[in-house]
RNA sequence: GGAGAGGUGGUCGAGUGGUCGAAGGCACCGGUCUCGAAAACCGGAGCGGGUUCACGCCCGCCGAGGGUUCGAAUCCCUCCCUCUCCGCCA
């Protein structure tokens, strides 16, 4: 959420910056609503003040044993006028809020303008895609070869876009998760969390999925407004909702391994084959809660924390700076890491690292108190995948495959695989 | 799931429907005292919003949302949460 004060004082400039990411702010409507709001709020508060004063006077008169009938007569229509004014104010306020809560974050000045992923800017590449002297299989074929990865079974159990992993592939999946968690906690200073996989609507509002992107979420039956988490970013970031931290507690570095559930309502028809785009996938997530002055250092740092995983696994990747049109609504700046997939002969997203600045903090009322400062100020929040485990699994499978369909386990991962070096056909 | 008791400021804890944003204790900050500290004493302190050049003034907030009333922390309704006992379960 943007600062409502900024929307009042610098509307034209805000609109211009939003236009850069393709968001058309209705400036005239905002001006009209704001003028109306101001008028109604002033009047409502005046009426409230009058009510308070008169009620107090009635109480005092009664205390002195005086006749309060005349005083009551004086306030007879006050309630109605107040009700009329305040309900109209609530109406205007609701319209204003509906717009404000739907406005995306302002892009950082270093973010290139652009429409979609075509306009993203590659920052650098790491590793060299391997040359194969045989025809590469994609992970779906590799998994099917020995029955370690079964999409048809998952379809029978549930429906489309789910996977069943078994034996060594299931084991590899677990190893990846453990490996990533251990790296983030032991080497990068994150605290490990185990969080609910179901959250309420307040949490989803806080991180910005609601109210606008509810279609991408799985909502639970019942009247509790419960949703399956689309990412651990939601529970982890909301840990600081409604909190006022002390400056010396910062930065907070949190990580968690969770499943993520996405209905991907807008993405049907894309990546229908394999486990690139699933309704359920596991991810190790990193979240940082930092002092506003340090959030861009933290962004670079987190990018490094995610890259370190890919480097350790010896997976070729490239780093991409997202353009304004490809960023999520909460992000001011986002890097994507894209891993090399031989079967697609291209790089595919495996991690996304964003600085939300105070966008989420404002929605969550997440603040901190600067040493010696009276007023609390908003924190900055960042999140990044470190990494998406399903996609990492398929990247390992495809990049490390051999002619017979066996898969070499990356060196760094072997301690988490009981020393298994190659995934072969079952005995 | 059944029965009961509760949700008040950083914390503990008062609060007959009327000057209550709310006593008091603790913790906290500033000051006096002290070589320094402790103790004692004095004082200050919540969050959000509106308005003002500013001092300030005003509004809202006692789990959440409704309602009754001139007036609600206090009365009524719905929901959420916590605790105790029983049952069930991992």
XYZ file of N, CA and C in Angstrom, chain A residues 227 232 314 373 382:
15
model
N -7.083 -19.656 3.983
C -6.523 -19.970 2.672
C -5.265 -20.812 2.842
N 5.569 -19.262 1.611
C 5.855 -19.027 3.028
C 6.114 -17.552 3.307
N 25.869 -26.619 -8.733
C 26.496 -26.568 -10.051
C 25.484 -26.503 -11.182
N 13.916 7.976 19.058
C 12.829 8.544 18.252
C 11.499 8.216 18.914
N 11.500 -7.849 2.692
C 11.992 -8.483 1.464
C 11.688 -9.969 1.538
